[in-house]
Amino acid sequence: MTQAHTAQPPSRRRHDREIIALAVPAFGALVAEPLFVMVDSAIVGHLGTPQLAGLAVAAALLTTAVSVFVFLAYATTAAVARQVGAGDLAAAIRQGMDGIWLALLIGAAVVAATLPLAPWLVDVFGASDTAAPYATTYLRISSLGIPAMLVVLAATGVLRGLQDTRTPLYVAIGGFAANGALNAGLVYGAGLGIAGSAWGTVIAQVGMALVYLIVVVRGARRHGASLRPDAAGIRASAQAGVPLLIRTLSLRAVLMIATAVAARLGDTDVAAHQIILSLWSLTAFALDAIAIAGQAIIGRYLGANDAKGAREACRRMVQWGIASGVVLGAVILLARPLFVPLFTSDASVQDTLLPALLVVALSQPISGVVFVLDGVLMGAGDGRYLASAMVVTLAVFAPVALLVPSFGGGLTALWGAMTLMMTVRLVTLWLRARSGRWVVTGATR
C-alpha cells in the first residue's frame, strides 16, 4: 500500500495536533491543583492528628466553595474562544475581563459569608471538639485566598480561550512550588502551626492570581481592550454561568449521594468506595484535559463561522475520548495488583474493591465520550442544555442509588448505578451532538 493511502487525512492530523497541544499542558495543570492540599496535609500531619483532622474538614469546605464556581473557567473559555475565532482579540480579552471582575465579586461575597460562619460550617461537617478550633482557624485564614482562586479560574478560562494551556501549566507548577516552600517556612520556621500553612497557601494563591492578571493586562494593553468593570458584560458572564452552575451542583449531588449510600453499606464498603472514587477522579483528569481542548477548539471554530470544522473536530475528539477510555480501563485492570495494596492491606476491603473496580474499568470508554461531548457543548456555549441534561441524570440516578442498600446490593451495585449515571449522560449528550443544534456560529451565541 502506498504512503498516500496510509497517511491520515490532513484535517485529522490538524485536529490531532491541536488536541495534543492543548490537552497535554491542561492535564499537567489539572494534576498540579490537588497537589496543593497534599502538600498542606503532609506538612500539617506532623503537627498532630487534631491539626490534620482540622485541615481535612477545612480543605473539604474550601474545595467545595471553589469547585462550585468552576463555571468561571468554562463559560469564559467558550466566550473568549468565539471572539478569537471571529478575529477580534480585543473583544476576546474584554470578555475575559468581565469574567475576572465577576470572579472578584463572587469571591468577596464568599469571604464575607465564610468569616463569620466558619465555626458553624466546621460543626456541620462534623469536626471533633479537638479538631474544630484548628479547622476554624485554617478555614478563616484560607478563605481570604478564595477571591484569588476564583480569579485564577476565570483567567485560566481567558488563556484557554486564547488557545494557551501552557501558561496555566507553568503558573500551576510555580504555585505548587511556592506553596510547599511557604508552608514549610511558616509552619516550622516561623512556628505558626496550622495558621502558617493557611497563610502559605493564601500567599501562593494570591501570587498565582497576580501572575495571571499581569499576563491578561499585558494582552489587554497590546490589543487596546478596556480593563474597567462593565456592568452589562459582568451580568452577561453571570447569566452564561448560571446554567453551568446548575450542572456542577447536580454533578456534586450525584457524588454526595454515592458517598452517603456507601456509608450506609458499612465501613468496609465506604473505605473501598473512597479508594475507587480517588482513582475515578484521577482518570477524570486525563479525560477532562481533552474536554478542555474541546472547549477552546470548538469555540474558536464556531466564532470563525466554520460549522464544518466544528463538527469534524467534535468527531475527532469523540474518537480520542473512546481511545483514552479504553486505555485507562486497561491500565486500571492490568495495574490492580500494583496499586490496590498501596491504598489498603485490609483483605475485606480489597475483596469488596475488586469487583467494583472492574465495573469502573469497563465503563471508562463511556466516560471518555461523556467528558469530550461535555467539553464540546461547553465550547459551543450550550449551557442550558447541559444544565437540563444533568438535572435529568440526577433524577434518574438518585432513586436507583438510594435503593441499593434496600435490595441488598453492595458496592458493586452502587458503582453499577454510577455507570448508569454516566450512560444517561452519554445518551443525553450524544442526542444533542447528533441534532446539530449546538452548532451556532458567530462571535457570540
mmCIF file of C-alpha atoms in Angstrom, residues 26-417:
data_model
loop_
_atom_site.group_PDB
_atom_site.id
_atom_site.type_symbol
_atom_site.label_atom_id
_atom_site.label_comp_id
_atom_site.label_asym_id
_atom_site.label_seq_id
_atom_site.Cartn_x
_atom_site.Cartn_y
_atom_site.Cartn_z
ATOM 1 C CA ALA A 26 -4.102 21.190 30.529
ATOM 2 C CA PHE A 27 -3.646 17.721 32.050
ATOM 3 C CA GLY A 28 -0.484 18.866 33.823
ATOM 4 C CA ALA A 29 -2.268 21.897 35.283
ATOM 5 C CA LEU A 30 -5.230 19.781 36.412
ATOM 6 C CA VAL A 31 -2.958 17.306 38.208
ATOM 7 C CA ALA A 32 -0.991 20.112 39.878
ATOM 8 C CA GLU A 33 -4.075 21.631 41.536
ATOM 9 C CA PRO A 34 -4.884 18.813 44.036
ATOM 10 C CA LEU A 35 -1.213 18.685 44.999
ATOM 11 C CA PHE A 36 -1.791 21.896 46.999
ATOM 12 C CA VAL A 37 -3.900 20.003 49.526
ATOM 13 C CA MET A 38 -1.493 17.057 49.522
ATOM 14 C CA VAL A 39 1.435 19.325 50.429
ATOM 15 C CA ASP A 40 -0.579 21.005 53.185
ATOM 16 C CA SER A 41 -1.605 17.591 54.537
ATOM 17 C CA ALA A 42 1.953 16.265 54.533
ATOM 18 C CA ILE A 43 3.284 19.300 56.421
ATOM 19 C CA VAL A 44 0.390 19.738 58.852
ATOM 20 C CA GLY A 45 0.261 15.992 59.515
ATOM 21 C CA HIS A 46 3.498 16.242 61.503
ATOM 22 C CA LEU A 47 1.917 18.786 63.856
ATOM 23 C CA GLY A 48 -0.529 16.194 65.212
ATOM 24 C CA THR A 49 -3.715 14.281 64.498
ATOM 25 C CA PRO A 50 -6.144 17.046 65.630
ATOM 26 C CA GLN A 51 -4.429 19.540 63.330
ATOM 27 C CA LEU A 52 -4.591 17.121 60.377
ATOM 28 C CA ALA A 53 -8.254 16.357 61.093
ATOM 29 C CA GLY A 54 -8.985 20.092 61.233
ATOM 30 C CA LEU A 55 -7.208 20.605 57.911
ATOM 31 C CA ALA A 56 -9.243 17.788 56.332
ATOM 32 C CA VAL A 57 -12.547 19.434 57.294
ATOM 33 C CA ALA A 58 -11.479 22.941 56.253
ATOM 34 C CA ALA A 59 -9.965 21.715 52.971
ATOM 35 C CA ALA A 60 -13.206 19.906 52.090
ATOM 36 C CA LEU A 61 -15.175 23.111 52.660
ATOM 37 C CA LEU A 62 -12.741 25.231 50.665
ATOM 38 C CA THR A 63 -12.576 22.766 47.785
ATOM 39 C CA THR A 64 -16.368 22.736 47.587
ATOM 40 C CA ALA A 65 -16.548 26.536 47.687
ATOM 41 C CA VAL A 66 -14.102 26.899 44.806
ATOM 42 C CA SER A 67 -15.231 23.951 42.651
ATOM 43 C CA VAL A 68 -18.855 25.135 42.666
ATOM 44 C CA PHE A 69 -17.715 28.211 40.725
ATOM 45 C CA VAL A 70 -15.689 26.315 38.115
ATOM 46 C CA PHE A 71 -18.124 27.783 35.568
ATOM 47 C CA LEU A 72 -15.919 30.894 35.742
ATOM 48 C CA ALA A 73 -13.343 28.934 33.736
ATOM 49 C CA TYR A 74 -15.762 27.070 31.479
ATOM 50 C CA ALA A 75 -18.000 29.968 30.443
ATOM 51 C CA THR A 76 -15.035 32.295 29.956
ATOM 52 C CA THR A 77 -13.205 29.775 27.773
ATOM 53 C CA ALA A 78 -16.175 29.454 25.409
ATOM 54 C CA ALA A 79 -16.851 33.191 25.176
ATOM 55 C CA VAL A 80 -13.210 34.144 24.608
ATOM 56 C CA ALA A 81 -12.616 31.338 22.074
ATOM 57 C CA ARG A 82 -15.561 32.550 19.967
ATOM 58 C CA GLN A 83 -14.115 36.043 19.782
ATOM 59 C CA VAL A 84 -10.708 34.598 18.900
ATOM 60 C CA GLY A 85 -12.318 32.648 16.071
ATOM 61 C CA ALA A 86 -14.003 35.840 14.887
ATOM 62 C CA GLY A 87 -10.599 37.512 14.817
ATOM 63 C CA ASP A 88 -11.391 40.132 17.473
ATOM 64 C CA LEU A 89 -8.744 39.706 20.165
ATOM 65 C CA ALA A 90 -9.673 42.988 21.861
ATOM 66 C CA ALA A 91 -13.254 41.748 22.355
ATOM 67 C CA ALA A 92 -11.914 38.353 23.478
ATOM 68 C CA ILE A 93 -9.861 39.897 26.272
ATOM 69 C CA ARG A 94 -12.696 42.287 27.114
ATOM 70 C CA GLN A 95 -14.998 39.308 27.691
ATOM 71 C CA GLY A 96 -12.265 37.664 29.722
ATOM 72 C CA MET A 97 -12.032 40.751 31.930
ATOM 73 C CA ASP A 98 -15.782 40.562 32.544
ATOM 74 C CA GLY A 99 -15.262 37.028 33.853
ATOM 75 C CA ILE A 100 -12.398 38.166 36.096
ATOM 76 C CA TRP A 101 -14.446 41.020 37.561
ATOM 77 C CA LEU A 102 -17.295 38.567 38.213
ATOM 78 C CA ALA A 103 -14.807 36.260 39.971
ATOM 79 C CA LEU A 104 -13.716 39.097 42.261
ATOM 80 C CA LEU A 105 -17.319 39.963 43.157
ATOM 81 C CA ILE A 106 -18.230 36.348 43.915
ATOM 82 C CA GLY A 107 -15.007 35.873 45.870
ATOM 83 C CA ALA A 108 -15.690 38.910 48.038
ATOM 84 C CA ALA A 109 -19.202 37.619 48.800
ATOM 85 C CA VAL A 110 -17.907 34.155 49.713
ATOM 86 C CA VAL A 111 -15.287 35.619 52.077
ATOM 87 C CA ALA A 112 -17.878 37.872 53.706
ATOM 88 C CA ALA A 113 -20.069 34.824 54.376
ATOM 89 C CA THR A 114 -17.285 32.424 55.404
ATOM 90 C CA LEU A 115 -15.533 34.529 58.061
ATOM 91 C CA PRO A 116 -18.499 34.776 60.485
ATOM 92 C CA LEU A 117 -19.941 31.345 59.593
ATOM 93 C CA ALA A 118 -16.672 29.386 59.877
ATOM 94 C CA PRO A 119 -17.375 27.797 63.325
ATOM 95 C CA TRP A 120 -20.876 26.759 62.249
ATOM 96 C CA LEU A 121 -19.653 25.304 58.943
ATOM 97 C CA VAL A 122 -16.958 23.311 60.738
ATOM 98 C CA ASP A 123 -19.551 21.962 63.157
ATOM 99 C CA VAL A 124 -21.925 20.983 60.315
ATOM 100 C CA PHE A 125 -19.128 18.995 58.682
ATOM 101 C CA GLY A 126 -18.775 17.006 61.917
ATOM 102 C CA ALA A 127 -15.365 18.135 63.178
ATOM 103 C CA SER A 128 -14.497 16.770 66.632
ATOM 104 C CA ASP A 129 -14.079 19.061 69.635
ATOM 105 C CA THR A 130 -10.292 18.762 69.394
ATOM 106 C CA ALA A 131 -10.129 19.341 65.626
ATOM 107 C CA ALA A 132 -12.740 22.135 65.385
ATOM 108 C CA PRO A 133 -10.503 25.014 66.576
ATOM 109 C CA TYR A 134 -7.828 24.109 64.041
ATOM 110 C CA ALA A 135 -10.401 23.717 61.276
ATOM 111 C CA THR A 136 -11.913 27.112 62.092
ATOM 112 C CA THR A 137 -8.505 28.809 62.106
ATOM 113 C CA TYR A 138 -7.490 27.261 58.793
ATOM 114 C CA LEU A 139 -10.852 27.987 57.169
ATOM 115 C CA ARG A 140 -10.954 31.648 58.186
ATOM 116 C CA ILE A 141 -7.429 32.381 57.002
ATOM 117 C CA SER A 142 -7.640 30.319 53.813
ATOM 118 C CA SER A 143 -10.971 31.872 52.849
ATOM 119 C CA LEU A 144 -9.042 35.092 52.213
ATOM 120 C CA GLY A 145 -7.482 33.312 49.233
ATOM 121 C CA ILE A 146 -10.836 32.403 47.645
ATOM 122 C CA PRO A 147 -11.058 35.601 45.521
ATOM 123 C CA ALA A 148 -7.579 34.858 44.192
ATOM 124 C CA MET A 149 -8.526 31.262 43.365
ATOM 125 C CA LEU A 150 -11.670 32.391 41.549
ATOM 126 C CA VAL A 151 -9.596 34.926 39.592
ATOM 127 C CA VAL A 152 -7.272 32.051 38.696
ATOM 128 C CA LEU A 153 -10.275 30.084 37.388
ATOM 129 C CA ALA A 154 -11.539 32.977 35.269
ATOM 130 C CA ALA A 155 -8.073 33.931 33.993
ATOM 131 C CA THR A 156 -7.360 30.293 33.157
ATOM 132 C CA GLY A 157 -10.526 30.395 31.064
ATOM 133 C CA VAL A 158 -9.245 33.511 29.294
ATOM 134 C CA LEU A 159 -5.961 31.845 28.351
ATOM 135 C CA ARG A 160 -7.646 28.593 27.327
ATOM 136 C CA GLY A 161 -9.965 30.615 25.096
ATOM 137 C CA LEU A 162 -6.859 32.233 23.605
ATOM 138 C CA GLN A 163 -5.670 28.652 22.848
ATOM 139 C CA ASP A 164 -2.963 28.857 25.528
ATOM 140 C CA THR A 165 -2.833 25.988 28.036
ATOM 141 C CA ARG A 166 0.919 26.199 28.603
ATOM 142 C CA THR A 167 0.839 29.345 30.738
ATOM 143 C CA PRO A 168 -1.689 27.817 33.199
ATOM 144 C CA LEU A 169 0.607 24.785 33.481
ATOM 145 C CA TYR A 170 3.619 26.965 34.310
ATOM 146 C CA VAL A 171 1.631 29.014 36.818
ATOM 147 C CA ALA A 172 0.300 25.845 38.471
ATOM 148 C CA ILE A 173 3.822 24.403 38.812
ATOM 149 C CA GLY A 174 5.136 27.699 40.215
ATOM 150 C CA GLY A 175 2.226 27.956 42.637
ATOM 151 C CA PHE A 176 2.757 24.386 43.815
ATOM 152 C CA ALA A 177 6.461 25.009 44.479
ATOM 153 C CA ALA A 178 5.789 28.309 46.280
ATOM 154 C CA ASN A 179 3.042 26.725 48.362
ATOM 155 C CA GLY A 180 5.368 23.970 49.553
ATOM 156 C CA ALA A 181 8.189 26.346 50.450
ATOM 157 C CA LEU A 182 5.914 28.853 52.204
ATOM 158 C CA ASN A 183 4.112 26.145 54.167
ATOM 159 C CA ALA A 184 7.336 24.608 55.426
ATOM 160 C CA GLY A 185 8.813 28.012 56.316
ATOM 161 C CA LEU A 186 5.753 29.414 58.079
ATOM 162 C CA VAL A 187 4.655 26.212 59.863
ATOM 163 C CA TYR A 188 8.068 25.184 61.204
ATOM 164 C CA GLY A 189 10.469 28.053 60.548
ATOM 165 C CA ALA A 190 8.165 30.761 61.916
ATOM 166 C CA GLY A 191 6.406 28.385 64.310
ATOM 167 C CA LEU A 192 2.901 29.441 63.202
ATOM 168 C CA GLY A 193 1.474 25.922 63.137
ATOM 169 C CA ILE A 194 -1.666 25.300 61.104
ATOM 170 C CA ALA A 195 -2.169 29.063 60.697
ATOM 171 C CA GLY A 196 1.189 29.164 58.914
ATOM 172 C CA SER A 197 0.010 26.509 56.476
ATOM 173 C CA ALA A 198 -3.120 28.557 55.732
ATOM 174 C CA TRP A 199 -1.168 31.780 55.234
ATOM 175 C CA GLY A 200 1.348 29.994 52.989
ATOM 176 C CA THR A 201 -1.448 28.727 50.771
ATOM 177 C CA VAL A 202 -3.131 32.154 50.622
ATOM 178 C CA ILE A 203 0.133 33.852 49.633
ATOM 179 C CA ALA A 204 0.762 31.260 46.907
ATOM 180 C CA GLN A 205 -2.795 31.670 45.587
ATOM 181 C CA VAL A 206 -2.537 35.459 45.507
ATOM 182 C CA GLY A 207 0.788 35.137 43.710
ATOM 183 C CA MET A 208 -0.775 32.907 41.057
ATOM 184 C CA ALA A 209 -3.639 35.356 40.577
ATOM 185 C CA LEU A 210 -1.204 38.260 40.184
ATOM 186 C CA VAL A 211 0.776 36.395 37.521
ATOM 187 C CA TYR A 212 -2.421 35.716 35.592
ATOM 188 C CA LEU A 213 -3.522 39.337 35.899
ATOM 189 C CA ILE A 214 -0.157 40.551 34.604
ATOM 190 C CA VAL A 215 -0.487 38.268 31.565
ATOM 191 C CA VAL A 216 -4.089 39.352 30.867
ATOM 192 C CA VAL A 217 -3.375 43.066 31.427
ATOM 193 C CA ARG A 218 -0.444 42.922 29.020
ATOM 194 C CA GLY A 219 -2.698 41.318 26.418
ATOM 195 C CA ALA A 220 -5.360 43.965 27.017
ATOM 196 C CA ARG A 221 -2.877 46.788 26.518
ATOM 197 C CA ARG A 222 -1.441 45.147 23.420
ATOM 198 C CA HIS A 223 -4.863 44.895 21.770
ATOM 199 C CA GLY A 224 -6.440 48.050 23.178
ATOM 200 C CA ALA A 225 -9.017 46.297 25.387
ATOM 201 C CA SER A 226 -10.521 48.141 28.356
ATOM 202 C CA LEU A 227 -9.749 46.871 31.853
ATOM 203 C CA ARG A 228 -12.577 48.709 33.591
ATOM 204 C CA PRO A 229 -15.540 46.774 35.001
ATOM 205 C CA ASP A 230 -18.526 46.785 32.663
ATOM 206 C CA ALA A 231 -21.861 46.102 34.377
ATOM 207 C CA ALA A 232 -23.517 44.719 31.239
ATOM 208 C CA GLY A 233 -20.557 42.455 30.484
ATOM 209 C CA ILE A 234 -20.356 41.162 34.070
ATOM 210 C CA ARG A 235 -24.100 40.498 34.037
ATOM 211 C CA ALA A 236 -23.764 38.588 30.745
ATOM 212 C CA SER A 237 -20.942 36.481 32.216
ATOM 213 C CA ALA A 238 -23.102 35.679 35.238
ATOM 214 C CA GLN A 239 -26.058 34.724 33.036
ATOM 215 C CA ALA A 240 -23.848 32.411 30.970
ATOM 216 C CA GLY A 241 -22.514 30.851 34.163
ATOM 217 C CA VAL A 242 -25.842 30.084 35.874
ATOM 218 C CA PRO A 243 -26.691 27.002 33.742
ATOM 219 C CA LEU A 244 -23.166 25.649 34.255
ATOM 220 C CA LEU A 245 -23.523 26.265 37.999
ATOM 221 C CA ILE A 246 -26.711 24.166 37.967
ATOM 222 C CA ARG A 247 -24.861 21.450 36.057
ATOM 223 C CA THR A 248 -21.978 21.461 38.534
ATOM 224 C CA LEU A 249 -24.265 21.378 41.584
ATOM 225 C CA SER A 250 -26.198 18.447 40.096
ATOM 226 C CA LEU A 251 -22.968 16.560 39.461
ATOM 227 C CA ARG A 252 -21.752 17.201 43.014
ATOM 228 C CA ALA A 253 -25.120 15.980 44.295
ATOM 229 C CA VAL A 254 -24.516 12.703 42.445
ATOM 230 C CA LEU A 255 -21.128 12.262 44.150
ATOM 231 C CA MET A 256 -22.523 13.163 47.576
ATOM 232 C CA ILE A 257 -25.401 10.674 47.200
ATOM 233 C CA ALA A 258 -22.953 7.957 46.148
ATOM 234 C CA THR A 259 -20.772 8.571 49.213
ATOM 235 C CA ALA A 260 -23.799 8.671 51.531
ATOM 236 C CA VAL A 261 -25.060 5.355 50.153
ATOM 237 C CA ALA A 262 -21.598 3.795 50.515
ATOM 238 C CA ALA A 263 -21.516 4.930 54.157
ATOM 239 C CA ARG A 264 -24.832 3.139 54.765
ATOM 240 C CA LEU A 265 -23.334 -0.070 53.368
ATOM 241 C CA GLY A 266 -20.747 -0.196 56.170
ATOM 242 C CA ASP A 267 -17.177 0.765 56.988
ATOM 243 C CA THR A 268 -15.628 -1.757 54.605
ATOM 244 C CA ASP A 269 -17.720 -0.575 51.668
ATOM 245 C CA VAL A 270 -17.189 3.127 52.313
ATOM 246 C CA ALA A 271 -13.431 2.581 52.643
ATOM 247 C CA ALA A 272 -13.375 0.719 49.315
ATOM 248 C CA HIS A 273 -15.638 3.381 47.775
ATOM 249 C CA GLN A 274 -13.246 6.144 48.775
ATOM 250 C CA ILE A 275 -10.363 4.346 47.068
ATOM 251 C CA ILE A 276 -12.365 3.833 43.879
ATOM 252 C CA LEU A 277 -13.586 7.428 43.921
ATOM 253 C CA SER A 278 -9.973 8.633 44.171
ATOM 254 C CA LEU A 279 -8.976 6.539 41.160
ATOM 255 C CA TRP A 280 -12.096 7.606 39.248
ATOM 256 C CA SER A 281 -11.196 11.246 39.914
ATOM 257 C CA LEU A 282 -7.641 10.634 38.697
ATOM 258 C CA THR A 283 -8.857 9.182 35.384
ATOM 259 C CA ALA A 284 -11.218 12.145 35.136
ATOM 260 C CA PHE A 285 -8.207 14.491 34.986
ATOM 261 C CA ALA A 286 -6.960 12.795 31.816
ATOM 262 C CA LEU A 287 -10.394 12.853 30.188
ATOM 263 C CA ASP A 288 -11.103 16.406 31.347
ATOM 264 C CA ALA A 289 -7.923 17.580 29.615
ATOM 265 C CA ILE A 290 -9.422 16.507 26.274
ATOM 266 C CA ALA A 291 -12.679 18.230 27.234
ATOM 267 C CA ILE A 292 -10.770 21.463 27.925
ATOM 268 C CA ALA A 293 -9.171 21.226 24.482
ATOM 269 C CA GLY A 294 -12.689 20.734 23.117
ATOM 270 C CA GLN A 295 -13.980 23.894 24.790
ATOM 271 C CA ALA A 296 -11.228 26.007 23.252
ATOM 272 C CA ILE A 297 -11.230 24.424 19.774
ATOM 273 C CA ILE A 298 -15.000 24.273 19.282
ATOM 274 C CA GLY A 299 -15.486 27.845 20.487
ATOM 275 C CA ARG A 300 -12.850 29.069 18.046
ATOM 276 C CA TYR A 301 -14.346 27.208 15.048
ATOM 277 C CA LEU A 302 -17.854 28.465 15.791
ATOM 278 C CA GLY A 303 -16.585 32.019 16.260
ATOM 279 C CA ALA A 304 -14.939 31.754 12.838
ATOM 280 C CA ASN A 305 -18.287 30.647 11.307
ATOM 281 C CA ASP A 306 -16.719 27.275 10.463
ATOM 282 C CA ALA A 307 -19.550 24.852 11.262
ATOM 283 C CA LYS A 308 -17.937 22.057 9.244
ATOM 284 C CA GLY A 309 -14.647 22.431 11.134
ATOM 285 C CA ALA A 310 -16.508 22.321 14.449
ATOM 286 C CA ARG A 311 -18.307 19.092 13.505
ATOM 287 C CA GLU A 312 -15.077 17.497 12.262
ATOM 288 C CA ALA A 313 -13.285 18.482 15.469
ATOM 289 C CA CYS A 314 -16.166 17.066 17.524
ATOM 290 C CA ARG A 315 -15.990 13.713 15.707
ATOM 291 C CA ARG A 316 -12.228 13.501 16.131
ATOM 292 C CA MET A 317 -12.387 14.345 19.836
ATOM 293 C CA VAL A 318 -15.048 11.675 20.380
ATOM 294 C CA GLN A 319 -12.598 9.180 18.844
ATOM 295 C CA TRP A 320 -9.946 10.465 21.229
ATOM 296 C CA GLY A 321 -12.370 10.070 24.132
ATOM 297 C CA ILE A 322 -13.155 6.455 23.244
ATOM 298 C CA ALA A 323 -9.471 5.578 22.764
ATOM 299 C CA SER A 324 -8.464 7.286 26.012
ATOM 300 C CA GLY A 325 -11.238 5.467 27.879
ATOM 301 C CA VAL A 326 -10.131 2.089 26.512
ATOM 302 C CA VAL A 327 -6.516 2.782 27.517
ATOM 303 C CA LEU A 328 -7.460 3.982 31.009
ATOM 304 C CA GLY A 329 -9.751 0.993 31.525
ATOM 305 C CA ALA A 330 -6.975 -1.391 30.501
ATOM 306 C CA VAL A 331 -4.500 0.349 32.831
ATOM 307 C CA ILE A 332 -6.915 0.011 35.756
ATOM 308 C CA LEU A 333 -7.381 -3.716 35.074
ATOM 309 C CA LEU A 334 -3.707 -4.509 34.498
ATOM 310 C CA ALA A 335 -2.376 -2.381 37.356
ATOM 311 C CA ARG A 336 -4.845 -3.603 40.006
ATOM 312 C CA PRO A 337 -2.319 -5.896 41.735
ATOM 313 C CA LEU A 338 0.138 -2.987 41.979
ATOM 314 C CA PHE A 339 -1.957 -0.071 43.241
ATOM 315 C CA VAL A 340 -4.638 -1.749 45.387
ATOM 316 C CA PRO A 341 -2.118 -2.767 48.125
ATOM 317 C CA LEU A 342 -0.852 0.833 48.175
ATOM 318 C CA PHE A 343 -4.275 2.009 49.344
ATOM 319 C CA THR A 344 -5.154 -0.758 51.790
ATOM 320 C CA SER A 345 -3.814 -4.012 53.250
ATOM 321 C CA ASP A 346 -7.236 -4.990 54.629
ATOM 322 C CA ALA A 347 -8.277 -8.187 52.830
ATOM 323 C CA SER A 348 -12.001 -7.482 53.272
ATOM 324 C CA VAL A 349 -11.645 -4.023 51.729
ATOM 325 C CA GLN A 350 -9.653 -5.483 48.826
ATOM 326 C CA ASP A 351 -12.294 -8.191 48.238
ATOM 327 C CA THR A 352 -15.037 -5.541 48.194
ATOM 328 C CA LEU A 353 -12.978 -3.245 45.998
ATOM 329 C CA LEU A 354 -12.005 -5.537 43.135
ATOM 330 C CA PRO A 355 -15.400 -6.357 41.514
ATOM 331 C CA ALA A 356 -16.496 -2.709 41.759
ATOM 332 C CA LEU A 357 -13.182 -1.678 40.213
ATOM 333 C CA LEU A 358 -13.924 -3.976 37.283
ATOM 334 C CA VAL A 359 -17.164 -2.065 36.668
ATOM 335 C CA VAL A 360 -15.248 1.230 36.721
ATOM 336 C CA ALA A 361 -12.639 -0.081 34.276
ATOM 337 C CA LEU A 362 -15.246 -1.318 31.800
ATOM 338 C CA SER A 363 -17.125 1.995 31.932
ATOM 339 C CA GLN A 364 -14.111 4.169 31.066
ATOM 340 C CA PRO A 365 -14.883 4.355 27.309
ATOM 341 C CA ILE A 366 -18.348 5.689 28.221
ATOM 342 C CA SER A 367 -16.720 8.278 30.476
ATOM 343 C CA GLY A 368 -14.334 9.228 27.684
ATOM 344 C CA VAL A 369 -17.153 10.138 25.306
ATOM 345 C CA VAL A 370 -19.134 11.902 28.071
ATOM 346 C CA PHE A 371 -16.226 14.169 29.022
ATOM 347 C CA VAL A 372 -15.498 15.048 25.399
ATOM 348 C CA LEU A 373 -19.104 15.867 24.496
ATOM 349 C CA ASP A 374 -19.426 17.857 27.723
ATOM 350 C CA GLY A 375 -16.454 19.937 26.599
ATOM 351 C CA VAL A 376 -17.794 20.306 23.053
ATOM 352 C CA LEU A 377 -21.155 21.618 24.244
ATOM 353 C CA MET A 378 -19.464 23.944 26.753
ATOM 354 C CA GLY A 379 -17.293 25.304 23.972
ATOM 355 C CA ALA A 380 -20.452 25.889 21.961
ATOM 356 C CA GLY A 381 -21.979 27.820 24.863
ATOM 357 C CA ASP A 382 -24.804 25.268 25.136
ATOM 358 C CA GLY A 383 -25.053 25.672 28.911
ATOM 359 C CA ARG A 384 -28.837 25.476 29.192
ATOM 360 C CA TYR A 385 -28.956 22.049 27.613
ATOM 361 C CA LEU A 386 -26.062 20.833 29.805
ATOM 362 C CA ALA A 387 -27.920 22.011 32.913
ATOM 363 C CA SER A 388 -31.205 20.325 31.982
ATOM 364 C CA ALA A 389 -29.429 17.115 30.926
ATOM 365 C CA MET A 390 -27.564 16.896 34.241
ATOM 366 C CA VAL A 391 -30.752 17.514 36.243
ATOM 367 C CA VAL A 392 -32.410 14.643 34.328
ATOM 368 C CA THR A 393 -29.374 12.467 35.039
ATOM 369 C CA LEU A 394 -29.570 13.254 38.756
ATOM 370 C CA ALA A 395 -33.299 12.431 38.754
ATOM 371 C CA VAL A 396 -32.558 9.001 37.234
ATOM 372 C CA PHE A 397 -29.519 8.238 39.392
ATOM 373 C CA ALA A 398 -30.789 9.283 42.832
ATOM 374 C CA PRO A 399 -33.615 6.740 43.282
ATOM 375 C CA VAL A 400 -31.569 3.895 41.803
ATOM 376 C CA ALA A 401 -28.597 4.606 44.081
ATOM 377 C CA LEU A 402 -30.736 5.096 47.195
ATOM 378 C CA LEU A 403 -32.408 1.716 46.600
ATOM 379 C CA VAL A 404 -29.084 -0.157 46.514
ATOM 380 C CA PRO A 405 -28.976 -0.864 50.302
ATOM 381 C CA SER A 406 -32.683 -1.792 50.382
ATOM 382 C CA PHE A 407 -32.195 -4.516 47.784
ATOM 383 C CA GLY A 408 -29.068 -5.859 49.468
ATOM 384 C CA GLY A 409 -26.788 -4.523 46.793
ATOM 385 C CA GLY A 410 -23.200 -3.799 47.742
ATOM 386 C CA LEU A 411 -20.511 -1.509 46.436
ATOM 387 C CA THR A 412 -20.500 -3.176 43.021
ATOM 388 C CA ALA A 413 -24.206 -2.392 42.651
ATOM 389 C CA LEU A 414 -23.555 1.210 43.690
ATOM 390 C CA TRP A 415 -20.896 1.599 41.012
ATOM 391 C CA GLY A 416 -23.296 -0.037 38.608
ATOM 392 C CA ALA A 417 -25.616 2.867 39.430
#
